[in-house]
Short mmCIF file of C-alpha atoms in Angstrom, two decimals:
data_model
loop_
_atom_site.label_atom_id
_atom_site.label_comp_id
_atom_site.label_asym_id
_atom_site.label_seq_id
_atom_site.Cartn_x
_atom_site.Cartn_y
_atom_site.Cartn_z
CA MET R 1 -75.51 -7.88 24.07
CA GLY R 2 -73.10 -6.15 21.79
CA PRO R 3 -70.17 -7.80 20.13
CA HIS R 4 -67.31 -8.97 22.30
CA ASN R 5 -64.66 -6.22 22.32
CA GLY R 6 -61.88 -8.30 23.80
CA THR R 7 -62.04 -6.74 27.30
CA THR R 8 -62.41 -8.54 30.64
CA THR R 9 -64.18 -7.23 33.77
CA VAL R 10 -63.02 -8.25 37.25
CA ASN R 11 -64.88 -6.91 40.31
CA GLY R 12 -66.34 -4.17 38.18
CA THR R 13 -62.91 -3.09 36.82
CA GLU R 14 -62.36 -3.35 33.11
CA LEU R 15 -58.97 -4.88 32.29
CA PRO R 16 -57.10 -4.20 29.02
CA PRO R 17 -57.24 -6.89 26.38
CA LYS R 18 -54.61 -9.57 26.31
CA THR R 19 -51.63 -9.07 24.07
CA THR R 20 -52.48 -12.13 22.02
CA GLU R 21 -55.99 -10.80 21.50
CA ARG R 22 -55.05 -7.32 20.31
CA SER R 23 -52.10 -8.13 18.09
CA GLU R 24 -51.39 -10.75 15.51
CA ALA R 25 -48.20 -12.78 15.28
CA PRO R 26 -45.95 -11.68 12.40
CA VAL R 27 -46.26 -13.79 9.30
CA GLU R 28 -43.07 -15.73 8.69
CA LEU R 29 -41.94 -15.58 5.10
CA THR R 30 -41.10 -18.80 3.31
CA GLY R 31 -39.80 -19.90 -0.04
CA TRP R 32 -38.85 -17.31 -2.64
CA ARG R 33 -40.36 -14.48 -0.57
CA LYS R 34 -37.97 -15.22 2.29
CA TRP R 35 -35.00 -15.38 -0.10
CA PHE R 36 -36.05 -12.13 -1.78
CA HIS R 37 -36.43 -10.37 1.58
CA GLU R 38 -33.03 -11.55 2.84
CA ASN R 39 -31.20 -10.65 -0.41
CA LEU R 40 -33.04 -7.47 -1.33
CA MET R 41 -30.04 -5.21 -0.74
CA LEU R 42 -27.80 -7.53 -2.77
CA LEU R 43 -30.24 -7.43 -5.69
CA VAL R 44 -30.46 -3.66 -5.45
CA THR R 45 -26.65 -3.33 -5.55
CA LEU R 46 -26.33 -5.81 -8.43
CA SER R 47 -28.96 -3.90 -10.40
CA GLY R 48 -26.90 -0.74 -9.94
CA VAL R 49 -23.78 -2.42 -11.38
CA VAL R 50 -25.68 -3.83 -14.37
CA LEU R 51 -27.44 -0.52 -15.00
CA GLY R 52 -24.16 1.39 -14.86
CA VAL R 53 -22.43 -0.88 -17.38
CA ALA R 54 -25.44 -0.84 -19.73
CA LEU R 55 -25.82 2.94 -19.45
CA GLY R 56 -22.13 3.58 -20.05
CA PHE R 57 -21.81 1.45 -23.17
CA SER R 58 -25.16 2.56 -24.63
CA LEU R 59 -24.27 6.25 -24.33
CA ARG R 60 -20.72 5.99 -25.71
CA PRO R 61 -21.82 6.17 -29.40
CA LEU R 62 -23.48 9.54 -28.67
CA LYS R 63 -20.06 11.08 -27.82
CA LEU R 64 -21.44 13.22 -25.05
CA HIS R 65 -19.89 16.52 -24.04
CA ALA R 66 -17.61 16.60 -20.99
CA ASP R 67 -20.26 18.53 -19.06
CA SER R 68 -22.85 15.84 -19.74
CA ILE R 69 -20.47 13.11 -18.58
CA MET R 70 -19.76 15.12 -15.43
CA LEU R 71 -23.48 15.42 -14.68
CA ILE R 72 -23.97 11.66 -15.19
CA ALA R 73 -21.11 10.93 -12.79
CA TYR R 74 -22.19 13.57 -10.25
CA PRO R 75 -24.61 11.36 -8.21
CA GLY R 76 -21.86 8.76 -7.96
CA GLU R 77 -19.43 11.42 -6.75
CA LEU R 78 -21.84 12.41 -3.97
CA PHE R 79 -22.35 8.72 -3.10
CA MET R 80 -18.58 8.23 -2.76
CA ARG R 81 -18.25 11.37 -0.64
CA VAL R 82 -20.92 10.13 1.78
CA LEU R 83 -19.22 6.75 2.11
CA LYS R 84 -15.83 8.36 2.70
CA LEU R 85 -17.42 10.70 5.23
CA MET R 86 -18.14 7.74 7.51
CA ILE R 87 -14.71 6.06 7.21
CA LEU R 88 -12.90 8.08 9.90
CA PRO R 89 -15.55 7.87 12.67
CA LEU R 90 -16.10 4.20 11.81
CA ILE R 91 -12.41 3.31 12.09
CA ILE R 92 -11.90 5.28 15.30
CA SER R 93 -14.99 3.91 17.07
CA SER R 94 -14.53 0.31 15.90
CA LEU R 95 -10.84 0.10 16.85
CA ILE R 96 -11.20 1.70 20.26
CA ALA R 97 -14.30 -0.31 21.19
CA GLY R 98 -12.87 -3.52 19.73
CA SER R 99 -9.43 -3.33 21.32
CA ALA R 100 -10.85 -2.18 24.68
CA SER R 101 -13.14 -5.22 24.81
CA LEU R 102 -10.07 -7.46 24.78
CA ASN R 103 -7.18 -7.49 27.22
CA ALA R 104 -3.70 -6.34 26.26
CA LYS R 105 -2.41 -9.90 25.89
CA MET R 106 -5.27 -10.79 23.56
CA ASN R 107 -4.68 -7.65 21.48
CA GLY R 108 -1.05 -8.60 21.04
CA LYS R 109 -1.88 -12.15 19.94
CA ILE R 110 -4.60 -11.05 17.53
CA ALA R 111 -2.38 -8.31 16.07
CA LEU R 112 0.48 -10.78 15.55
CA ARG R 113 -1.78 -13.35 13.86
CA THR R 114 -3.32 -10.65 11.68
CA LEU R 115 0.03 -9.24 10.53
CA VAL R 116 1.43 -12.72 9.81
CA TYR R 117 -1.65 -13.56 7.74
CA PHE R 118 -1.51 -10.27 5.81
CA THR R 119 2.21 -10.56 5.07
CA THR R 120 1.93 -14.18 3.97
CA THR R 121 -1.00 -13.58 1.61
CA SER R 122 0.59 -10.47 0.09
CA PHE R 123 3.82 -12.41 -0.52
CA PHE R 124 1.83 -15.25 -2.11
CA ASN R 125 -0.03 -12.83 -4.41
CA ALA R 126 3.26 -11.32 -5.56
CA CYS R 127 4.56 -14.83 -6.34
CA LEU R 128 1.34 -15.66 -8.20
CA GLY R 129 1.58 -12.47 -10.26
CA ILE R 130 5.17 -13.17 -11.28
CA ALA R 131 4.34 -16.75 -12.27
CA LEU R 132 1.36 -15.67 -14.41
CA VAL R 133 3.10 -12.80 -16.17
CA LEU R 134 6.07 -15.03 -17.07
CA LEU R 135 3.75 -17.79 -18.27
CA ILE R 136 1.32 -15.67 -20.31
CA HIS R 137 3.88 -13.00 -21.36
CA PRO R 138 1.38 -10.20 -22.10
CA GLY R 139 4.07 -7.59 -22.86
CA ASP R 140 4.74 -7.15 -26.58
CA PRO R 141 7.79 -5.02 -27.50
CA GLY R 142 6.03 -3.96 -30.71
CA MET R 143 3.35 -2.25 -28.61
CA HIS R 144 5.89 0.10 -27.04
CA ASN R 145 5.33 3.67 -28.16
CA THR R 146 8.04 6.18 -27.37
CA ALA R 147 5.63 9.03 -28.08
CA ASP R 148 3.76 8.13 -24.93
CA ARG R 149 6.86 8.46 -22.80
CA SER R 150 6.84 11.56 -20.70
CA ALA R 151 9.80 13.31 -19.23
CA ASP R 152 8.92 12.35 -15.72
CA SER R 153 12.19 12.18 -13.85
CA ARG R 154 10.86 11.97 -10.33
CA SER R 155 12.89 9.74 -8.08
CA ALA R 156 11.32 6.84 -6.22
CA ASN R 157 12.85 4.07 -4.21
CA LEU R 158 11.83 1.49 -1.66
CA LEU R 159 13.76 3.14 1.18
CA ASP R 160 11.73 6.34 0.90
CA SER R 161 8.50 4.35 0.78
CA LEU R 162 9.36 2.39 3.94
CA LEU R 163 10.51 5.51 5.79
CA ASP R 164 7.31 7.31 4.83
CA LEU R 165 5.39 4.30 6.14
CA GLY R 166 7.06 4.71 9.53
CA ARG R 167 6.43 8.47 9.55
CA ASN R 168 2.73 7.90 8.91
CA VAL R 169 2.41 5.12 11.50
CA PHE R 170 3.82 7.52 14.14
CA PRO R 171 2.31 10.93 13.30
CA ASP R 172 3.52 13.96 15.24
CA ASN R 173 0.09 15.58 15.17
CA LEU R 174 -3.08 13.51 15.48
CA PHE R 175 -5.34 16.26 14.15
CA GLN R 176 -3.10 16.80 11.12
CA ALA R 177 -3.25 13.03 10.49
CA ALA R 178 -6.99 13.40 9.90
CA PHE R 179 -6.38 15.27 6.62
CA GLN R 180 -2.68 15.05 5.70
CA GLN R 181 -0.01 12.36 5.36
CA ALA R 182 3.77 12.58 5.10
CA HIS R 183 5.68 11.68 1.95
CA THR R 184 9.18 12.18 0.58
CA VAL R 185 9.80 14.41 -2.43
CA TYR R 186 12.99 15.42 -4.23
CA VAL R 187 13.66 19.11 -4.77
CA PRO R 188 16.69 20.99 -6.17
CA LYS R 189 19.27 21.77 -3.51
CA PRO R 190 19.41 25.53 -2.88
CA SER R 191 22.75 27.14 -3.66
CA ILE R 192 24.35 30.45 -2.79
CA ARG R 193 24.05 31.58 -6.39
CA SER R 194 20.33 30.85 -6.58
CA VAL R 195 19.65 32.51 -3.22
CA PHE R 196 21.64 35.56 -4.24
CA ASN R 197 19.85 35.65 -7.59
CA ASP R 198 16.46 35.53 -5.91
CA THR R 199 17.51 38.34 -3.60
CA VAL R 200 18.93 40.88 -6.05
CA ASN R 201 16.98 39.65 -9.12
CA GLN R 202 20.10 39.16 -11.27
CA THR R 203 19.87 36.64 -14.09
CA SER R 204 23.47 36.79 -15.19
CA LEU R 205 24.66 34.65 -12.33
CA MET R 206 22.26 31.85 -13.30
CA ASP R 207 23.37 31.85 -16.90
CA ASP R 208 26.71 30.35 -15.85
CA VAL R 209 25.08 27.32 -14.25
CA ALA R 210 22.07 26.90 -16.52
CA ASP R 211 23.56 23.86 -18.19
CA GLU R 212 24.43 22.08 -14.95
CA PRO R 213 21.83 19.62 -13.61
CA PRO R 214 20.64 20.66 -10.14
CA GLU R 215 21.50 18.47 -7.20
CA MET R 216 18.36 16.84 -5.75
CA ILE R 217 17.76 16.42 -2.03
CA ARG R 218 15.09 14.61 -0.01
CA VAL R 219 12.43 16.71 1.68
CA VAL R 220 9.56 15.39 3.82
CA GLN R 221 6.36 17.20 2.93
CA TYR R 222 2.67 16.70 3.63
CA ARG R 223 0.04 15.94 1.02
CA THR R 224 -3.71 15.95 1.19
CA GLY R 225 -5.23 12.66 2.34
CA THR R 226 -6.19 11.04 5.63
CA ASN R 227 -3.26 9.37 7.39
CA THR R 228 -5.31 6.33 8.36
CA LEU R 229 -2.25 4.35 9.48
CA GLY R 230 -1.41 6.87 12.17
CA ILE R 231 -5.00 7.02 13.37
CA VAL R 232 -5.18 3.21 13.46
CA PHE R 233 -2.01 2.99 15.56
CA PHE R 234 -3.19 5.64 18.02
CA CYS R 235 -6.64 4.04 18.38
CA LEU R 236 -5.14 0.58 18.96
CA VAL R 237 -2.88 1.83 21.75
CA PHE R 238 -5.62 4.03 23.22
CA GLY R 239 -8.20 1.23 23.20
CA THR R 240 -5.79 -1.35 24.62
CA LEU R 241 -4.84 0.89 27.56
CA LEU R 242 -8.46 1.92 28.00
CA GLY R 243 -9.39 -1.70 28.63
CA THR R 244 -6.80 -1.98 31.43
CA ILE R 245 -8.19 0.73 33.73
CA GLY R 246 -11.34 -1.22 34.59
CA GLN R 247 -14.59 0.46 35.50
CA LYS R 248 -13.18 3.96 35.07
CA GLY R 249 -12.94 3.53 31.32
CA GLN R 250 -16.30 1.82 30.80
CA ILE R 251 -18.11 5.07 30.06
CA VAL R 252 -15.60 5.84 27.29
CA ILE R 253 -15.96 2.33 25.85
CA ASP R 254 -19.76 2.71 25.89
CA PHE R 255 -19.43 6.06 24.12
CA PHE R 256 -17.39 4.68 21.24
CA SER R 257 -19.62 1.60 21.01
CA ALA R 258 -22.61 3.93 20.67
CA VAL R 259 -20.79 5.93 17.98
CA PHE R 260 -20.14 2.72 16.08
CA GLU R 261 -23.80 1.71 16.25
CA VAL R 262 -24.94 5.17 15.05
CA VAL R 263 -22.54 5.11 12.10
CA MET R 264 -23.75 1.64 11.13
CA ARG R 265 -27.34 2.91 11.16
CA MET R 266 -26.26 5.73 8.88
CA VAL R 267 -24.72 3.12 6.60
CA THR R 268 -28.05 1.30 6.46
CA CYS R 269 -29.71 4.48 5.22
CA VAL R 270 -27.00 5.17 2.65
CA MET R 271 -27.19 1.62 1.30
CA TRP R 272 -30.56 2.35 -0.29
CA LEU R 273 -28.82 4.92 -2.50
CA THR R 274 -26.46 2.31 -3.96
CA PRO R 275 -28.39 1.70 -7.24
CA VAL R 276 -28.13 5.37 -8.23
CA GLY R 277 -24.63 5.90 -6.82
CA ILE R 278 -22.99 2.76 -8.17
CA SER R 279 -24.59 3.03 -11.62
CA SER R 280 -23.48 6.67 -11.84
CA VAL R 281 -19.89 5.85 -10.84
CA ILE R 282 -19.50 3.01 -13.35
CA ALA R 283 -21.24 4.83 -16.21
CA GLY R 284 -19.09 7.92 -15.66
CA LYS R 285 -15.88 5.87 -15.75
CA ILE R 286 -16.88 4.07 -18.95
CA LEU R 287 -17.87 7.31 -20.68
CA GLY R 288 -14.66 9.02 -19.54
CA VAL R 289 -12.33 6.69 -21.50
CA ASN R 290 -11.40 8.28 -24.81
CA ASP R 291 -10.71 5.33 -27.13
CA LEU R 292 -11.96 2.23 -25.37
CA ASN R 293 -11.52 -0.15 -28.33
CA LEU R 294 -7.89 0.81 -28.94
CA VAL R 295 -7.01 0.56 -25.27
CA MET R 296 -8.65 -2.83 -24.86
CA SER R 297 -7.02 -4.24 -27.99
CA GLN R 298 -3.54 -3.13 -26.92
CA LEU R 299 -3.74 -4.05 -23.23
CA MET R 300 -6.21 -6.94 -23.36
CA TRP R 301 -3.65 -9.58 -22.43
CA PHE R 302 -2.51 -7.49 -19.48
CA ILE R 303 -6.12 -7.24 -18.23
CA ILE R 304 -6.63 -10.98 -18.77
CA THR R 305 -3.47 -11.79 -16.79
CA VAL R 306 -4.60 -9.70 -13.82
CA ALA R 307 -8.13 -11.15 -14.01
CA ILE R 308 -6.82 -14.73 -14.04
CA GLY R 309 -4.69 -14.02 -10.98
CA VAL R 310 -7.63 -12.48 -9.13
CA CYS R 311 -9.89 -15.46 -9.97
CA ILE R 312 -7.29 -18.04 -8.93
CA TYR R 313 -6.78 -16.34 -5.58
CA GLN R 314 -10.48 -15.69 -4.88
CA PHE R 315 -12.00 -18.99 -5.97
CA ILE R 316 -9.20 -21.44 -5.17
CA VAL R 317 -6.64 -20.09 -2.70
CA MET R 318 -9.00 -18.17 -0.40
CA GLN R 319 -11.51 -21.00 -0.28
CA ALA R 320 -8.74 -23.50 0.49
CA ILE R 321 -7.43 -21.31 3.33
CA TYR R 322 -10.92 -20.99 4.80
CA PHE R 323 -11.61 -24.73 4.59
CA VAL R 324 -8.25 -25.72 6.08
CA PHE R 325 -8.63 -23.46 9.13
CA LEU R 326 -12.38 -23.55 9.75
CA ARG R 327 -13.48 -26.89 8.19
CA ARG R 328 -16.65 -25.30 6.82
CA ASN R 329 -18.09 -24.64 3.39
CA PRO R 330 -16.10 -21.60 2.18
CA PHE R 331 -18.51 -20.69 -0.62
CA LYS R 332 -21.30 -19.96 1.87
CA PHE R 333 -18.97 -17.45 3.50
CA TYR R 334 -18.12 -16.03 0.07
CA ALA R 335 -21.81 -15.70 -0.82
CA GLY R 336 -22.41 -13.68 2.33
CA LEU R 337 -19.89 -11.09 1.13
CA ILE R 338 -21.33 -10.49 -2.34
CA HIS R 339 -22.89 -7.17 -1.35
CA ALA R 340 -19.59 -5.83 0.02
CA LEU R 341 -17.80 -7.30 -3.01
CA LEU R 342 -19.99 -5.37 -5.46
CA THR R 343 -19.55 -2.17 -3.43
CA ALA R 344 -15.77 -2.57 -3.45
CA PHE R 345 -15.85 -3.21 -7.21
CA ALA R 346 -17.95 -0.11 -7.86
CA THR R 347 -16.05 2.28 -5.57
CA ALA R 348 -12.55 0.85 -6.23
CA SER R 349 -11.70 1.48 -2.58
CA THR R 350 -11.56 -0.94 0.33
CA ALA R 351 -12.01 1.93 2.78
CA ALA R 352 -15.11 3.23 1.00
CA ALA R 353 -16.64 -0.26 1.14
CA LEU R 354 -15.67 -0.71 4.82
CA PRO R 355 -19.11 0.26 6.23
CA ILE R 356 -20.83 -2.31 4.00
CA THR R 357 -18.17 -4.90 4.88
CA PHE R 358 -18.84 -4.40 8.59
CA ARG R 359 -22.55 -4.92 8.04
CA CYS R 360 -22.02 -8.17 6.09
CA MET R 361 -19.52 -9.61 8.56
CA ASN R 362 -21.45 -8.73 11.73
CA ASP R 363 -25.09 -9.09 10.73
CA LYS R 364 -25.05 -11.76 8.05
CA LEU R 365 -22.00 -13.93 8.75
CA ARG R 366 -22.01 -13.47 12.54
CA VAL R 367 -18.26 -13.12 12.91
CA ASP R 368 -17.25 -11.99 16.41
CA GLN R 369 -17.49 -8.19 16.51
CA ARG R 370 -14.38 -7.94 18.68
CA ILE R 371 -12.42 -9.50 15.83
CA THR R 372 -14.02 -7.59 12.96
CA ARG R 373 -13.62 -4.24 14.73
CA PHE R 374 -9.95 -5.07 15.22
CA VAL R 375 -9.00 -6.72 11.92
CA LEU R 376 -11.05 -4.92 9.24
CA PRO R 377 -9.82 -1.33 9.88
CA ILE R 378 -6.21 -2.54 9.94
CA GLY R 379 -6.73 -4.68 6.85
CA CYS R 380 -8.15 -1.89 4.72
CA ASN R 381 -4.86 -0.03 5.23
CA ILE R 382 -2.09 -2.62 5.10
CA ASN R 383 -3.60 -5.74 3.51
CA MET R 384 -3.40 -5.19 -0.25
CA ASP R 385 -3.41 -8.68 -1.78
CA GLY R 386 -4.73 -7.45 -5.13
CA THR R 387 -2.25 -4.58 -5.16
CA ALA R 388 0.70 -6.97 -4.66
CA LEU R 389 -0.61 -9.09 -7.54
CA PHE R 390 -1.08 -6.05 -9.78
CA ILE R 391 2.32 -4.47 -9.04
CA SER R 392 4.24 -7.67 -9.75
CA ILE R 393 2.37 -8.22 -13.04
CA ALA R 394 2.55 -4.58 -14.16
CA SER R 395 6.27 -4.15 -13.45
CA ILE R 396 7.28 -7.24 -15.43
CA PHE R 397 4.74 -6.33 -18.15
CA ILE R 398 6.45 -2.96 -18.65
CA ALA R 399 9.85 -4.65 -18.65
CA GLN R 400 8.63 -7.09 -21.34
CA MET R 401 7.37 -4.20 -23.48
CA SER R 402 10.78 -2.56 -23.25
CA GLY R 403 12.52 -5.75 -24.38
CA MET R 404 14.21 -6.31 -21.02
CA THR R 405 15.19 -9.81 -19.88
CA LEU R 406 14.90 -10.14 -16.13
CA GLY R 407 17.15 -12.56 -14.32
CA PHE R 408 16.54 -14.41 -11.07
CA GLY R 409 17.88 -11.50 -9.01
CA GLU R 410 15.54 -9.01 -10.67
CA LEU R 411 12.56 -11.32 -10.15
CA VAL R 412 13.38 -11.66 -6.45
CA THR R 413 13.63 -7.88 -6.28
CA VAL R 414 10.19 -7.56 -7.87
CA LEU R 415 8.81 -10.10 -5.40
CA LEU R 416 10.13 -8.37 -2.29
CA THR R 417 9.46 -4.80 -3.40
CA SER R 418 5.92 -5.66 -4.56
CA THR R 419 5.13 -7.16 -1.16
CA ALA R 420 6.63 -4.26 0.77
CA ALA R 421 5.12 -1.59 -1.47
CA SER R 422 1.64 -3.12 -1.34
CA MET R 423 1.60 -3.01 2.46
CA SER R 424 2.40 0.71 2.35
CA SER R 425 -0.31 1.44 -0.19
CA ALA R 426 -3.09 3.91 0.55
CA SER R 427 -6.64 2.60 0.38
CA VAL R 428 -7.65 4.99 -2.39
CA PRO R 429 -8.31 4.44 -6.11
CA SER R 430 -5.23 4.11 -8.36
CA ALA R 431 -2.77 4.30 -5.46
CA ALA R 432 -0.90 1.28 -6.88
CA LEU R 433 0.29 3.25 -9.92
CA VAL R 434 2.39 5.45 -7.64
CA LEU R 435 3.88 2.43 -5.89
CA LEU R 436 4.63 0.87 -9.26
CA LEU R 437 7.30 3.53 -9.74
CA VAL R 438 9.15 2.10 -6.75
CA VAL R 439 9.37 -1.38 -8.26
CA LEU R 440 10.29 -0.12 -11.72
CA THR R 441 13.09 1.98 -10.26
CA ALA R 442 14.40 -1.06 -8.35
CA ILE R 443 14.77 -3.14 -11.55
CA ASP R 444 15.85 -0.15 -13.70
CA ALA R 445 12.80 -0.35 -15.97
CA PRO R 446 11.42 2.74 -17.76
CA VAL R 447 9.19 4.50 -15.23
CA GLN R 448 7.67 6.68 -17.95
CA ASP R 449 5.75 3.72 -19.34
CA VAL R 450 3.45 3.74 -16.33
CA THR R 451 1.33 6.20 -18.32
CA LEU R 452 0.34 3.31 -20.61
CA LEU R 453 -1.62 1.75 -17.76
CA PHE R 454 -3.63 4.86 -16.89
CA ALA R 455 -6.17 4.07 -19.60
CA VAL R 456 -7.13 0.68 -18.13
CA ASP R 457 -6.48 1.28 -14.44
CA TRP R 458 -10.10 2.39 -13.91
CA PHE R 459 -11.12 -1.22 -14.63
CA VAL R 460 -8.14 -3.18 -13.30
CA ASP R 461 -8.28 -1.20 -10.05
CA ARG R 462 -11.82 -2.42 -9.44
CA ILE R 463 -10.82 -6.04 -10.03
CA ARG R 464 -7.89 -6.00 -7.63
CA THR R 465 -9.85 -4.06 -4.96
CA THR R 466 -12.17 -7.06 -4.59
CA ASN R 467 -9.11 -9.15 -3.66
CA ASN R 468 -8.13 -6.58 -1.02
CA MET R 469 -11.60 -6.49 0.53
CA LEU R 470 -12.09 -10.27 0.56
CA GLY R 471 -8.62 -10.73 2.01
CA ASP R 472 -9.61 -8.63 5.03
CA CYS R 473 -12.80 -10.65 5.57
CA TYR R 474 -11.13 -14.05 5.29
CA ALA R 475 -8.37 -12.84 7.60
CA ALA R 476 -10.99 -11.93 10.23
CA ALA R 477 -12.57 -15.39 9.94
CA VAL R 478 -9.22 -17.18 10.24
CA VAL R 479 -8.05 -15.00 13.16
CA GLU R 480 -11.35 -15.59 14.95
CA GLN R 481 -10.89 -19.36 14.62
CA LEU R 482 -7.28 -19.20 15.83
CA SER R 483 -8.34 -17.04 18.79
CA LYS R 484 -11.37 -19.14 19.75
CA LYS R 485 -9.98 -20.42 23.04
CA GLU R 486 -8.88 -16.97 24.21
CA LEU R 487 -12.26 -15.46 23.27
CA MET R 488 -14.13 -18.20 25.16
CA ALA R 489 -11.92 -17.76 28.22
CA LEU R 490 -12.60 -14.02 28.07
CA ASP R 491 -16.34 -14.67 27.81
CA ALA R 492 -16.11 -17.00 30.82
CA ALA R 493 -14.34 -14.32 32.85
CA VAL R 494 -16.99 -11.76 31.94
CA ILE R 495 -19.81 -14.15 32.91
CA TYR R 496 -18.09 -14.96 36.22
CA GLN R 497 -17.71 -11.28 37.05
CA GLU R 498 -21.33 -10.46 36.15
CA LEU R 499 -22.96 -13.36 38.05
CA PRO R 500 -25.44 -12.19 40.73
CA ILE R 501 -24.24 -12.59 44.30
CA SER R 502 -27.59 -13.94 45.38
CA THR R 503 -30.91 -14.71 43.80
CA PRO R 504 -34.42 -14.17 45.14
CA ASN R 505 -34.61 -17.80 46.25
CA GLY R 506 -31.24 -17.58 47.98
CA HIS R 507 -29.55 -20.42 46.12
CA ILE R 508 -26.26 -18.56 45.49
CA SER R 509 -24.17 -17.09 48.28
CA ILE R 510 -21.24 -14.69 48.22
CA ASP R 511 -18.58 -17.37 48.34
CA GLY R 512 -20.25 -19.31 45.51
CA GLN R 513 -21.68 -21.93 47.89
CA THR R 514 -25.39 -22.71 47.52
CA ASP R 515 -27.70 -24.26 50.09
CA LEU R 516 -27.63 -27.30 47.84
CA ASP R 517 -23.88 -27.41 48.51
CA ILE R 518 -22.95 -26.96 44.85
CA LYS R 519 -19.73 -25.04 44.38
CA VAL R 520 -19.41 -22.73 41.35
CA SER R 521 -15.96 -22.58 39.80
CA ILE R 522 -15.06 -21.32 36.33
CA PRO R 523 -11.35 -21.69 35.54
CA ASP R 524 -9.69 -19.70 32.79
CA SER R 525 -9.17 -22.75 30.61
CA VAL R 526 -12.79 -23.88 30.58
CA ILE R 527 -14.68 -23.86 27.29
CA VAL R 528 -18.02 -22.26 27.96
CA ASP R 529 -21.24 -22.75 26.05
CA LEU R 530 -22.90 -19.39 26.60
CA ASN R 531 -26.34 -20.77 25.80
CA ASN R 532 -26.05 -23.22 28.70
CA ALA R 533 -23.99 -21.12 31.09
CA VAL R 534 -26.78 -18.77 32.14
CA ASN R 535 -30.50 -19.46 31.87
CA ALA R 536 -33.15 -17.01 30.68
CA ASN R 537 -33.43 -15.02 33.92
CA GLY R 538 -29.71 -15.05 34.61
CA SER R 539 -30.18 -16.46 38.11
CA THR R 540 -29.19 -20.14 37.83
CA ILE R 541 -25.76 -21.49 36.96
CA LYS R 542 -25.44 -24.87 35.37
CA ARG R 543 -22.49 -27.13 35.68
CA ILE R 544 -20.61 -27.41 32.34
#
């Protein structure tokens, strides 16, 4: 007899081997191997950050040519472009699928809770920034350099910023919103003299009015950049109404759910490029600063003030909020977001880190996907906790450098304008510097001194972006906890609708009455344990 080959013969027919005989059970990892396998992507991302910092500072003494610096930063540029490429399809698919999976009443409640949370935390960050900048007083009047002041006379005020926010929330062309956004600019008012001069090419007429300052008027123009706010609003309304038409809209919901899953798989592939991309981005930024020592020595206290505010909010305030609402260990939740945190730090953009944030929240932390798909895309556009902190600190810092003494009224103005301006900020690197002009104009501080912060914004922007990203994640966790009862009632309704009318053994009838005379009733207010509601084959209902 030959060796046993694992086959069995019945009535002369050879049967295939049993599954347990032809395959081995997977080996379950334990100890440090399990930890290494679960945190491999985190270690890869962290190595990219460390490598980028080491590479940047080690190459600075060589004083590389601009072309060499560009080539070092080029892989990071491609990495950023790939991440940004997935932002628009990710936001559209996640919002439509997420809002359609909830009913209109649930969408309204979740949206209200989300907006209240975002507004409250942004207001708190502005208060924290004002308190720190007044306590530490980083602005030194002796550091003020009039040579750095440019003749930038552009006008900026809070009214224009708020009106532009409304114009972008309600775009007049959805396709234009994919690549352009509205903003207000001031241009010289055309006069009869200037029109006539342009027509007949006579310069003598303009000589008479050359010394008169031109009258400036508001003009709404479009600038390059995705109008994400308008797309978010349209997708929320579209998804909410899509969920109200029942079975007719299910094919559309399935389509956008499939798009979301495909984009997330693309994200998984891109994530393995993070060591090269992140190290290239950070090294290029470090090498691009002209005089790093001078900048750090002059603005060190400003950087320290912002960093202290970020640390207080991340490690104390956020953890307290999480513990109060969820009664769980907040630092475990924080540890699950380290990968997204490092990506946000490296890219300096909440939107660019959004694909990684989705993966951490859904796969690792197991937050309800209906909440994350709803909250995270909105948060990356209007929740700018770090930006509110930065604007309040930077505006008073510039006022301190100019020797200005701000009274209570000016401080309240900084508080309100910082909160409002941060919620209208674009989720792109260095967007806060443009909004800073609004606050400086409101307190009559020198807007030209914003140029002093350009040299350190590459670093400060990365610090405050981590606050923005974490704020979105903690908001999703809090909103999920506050919406727990509604989500469970919705799950119960779905289970009730999908229950089989009858089973092979005939125990369930159409009217819910079994031959054992057990009536099945699931009211809206019941709290359902999904693990006990339906058994493995989906054919038996247990009483809760």
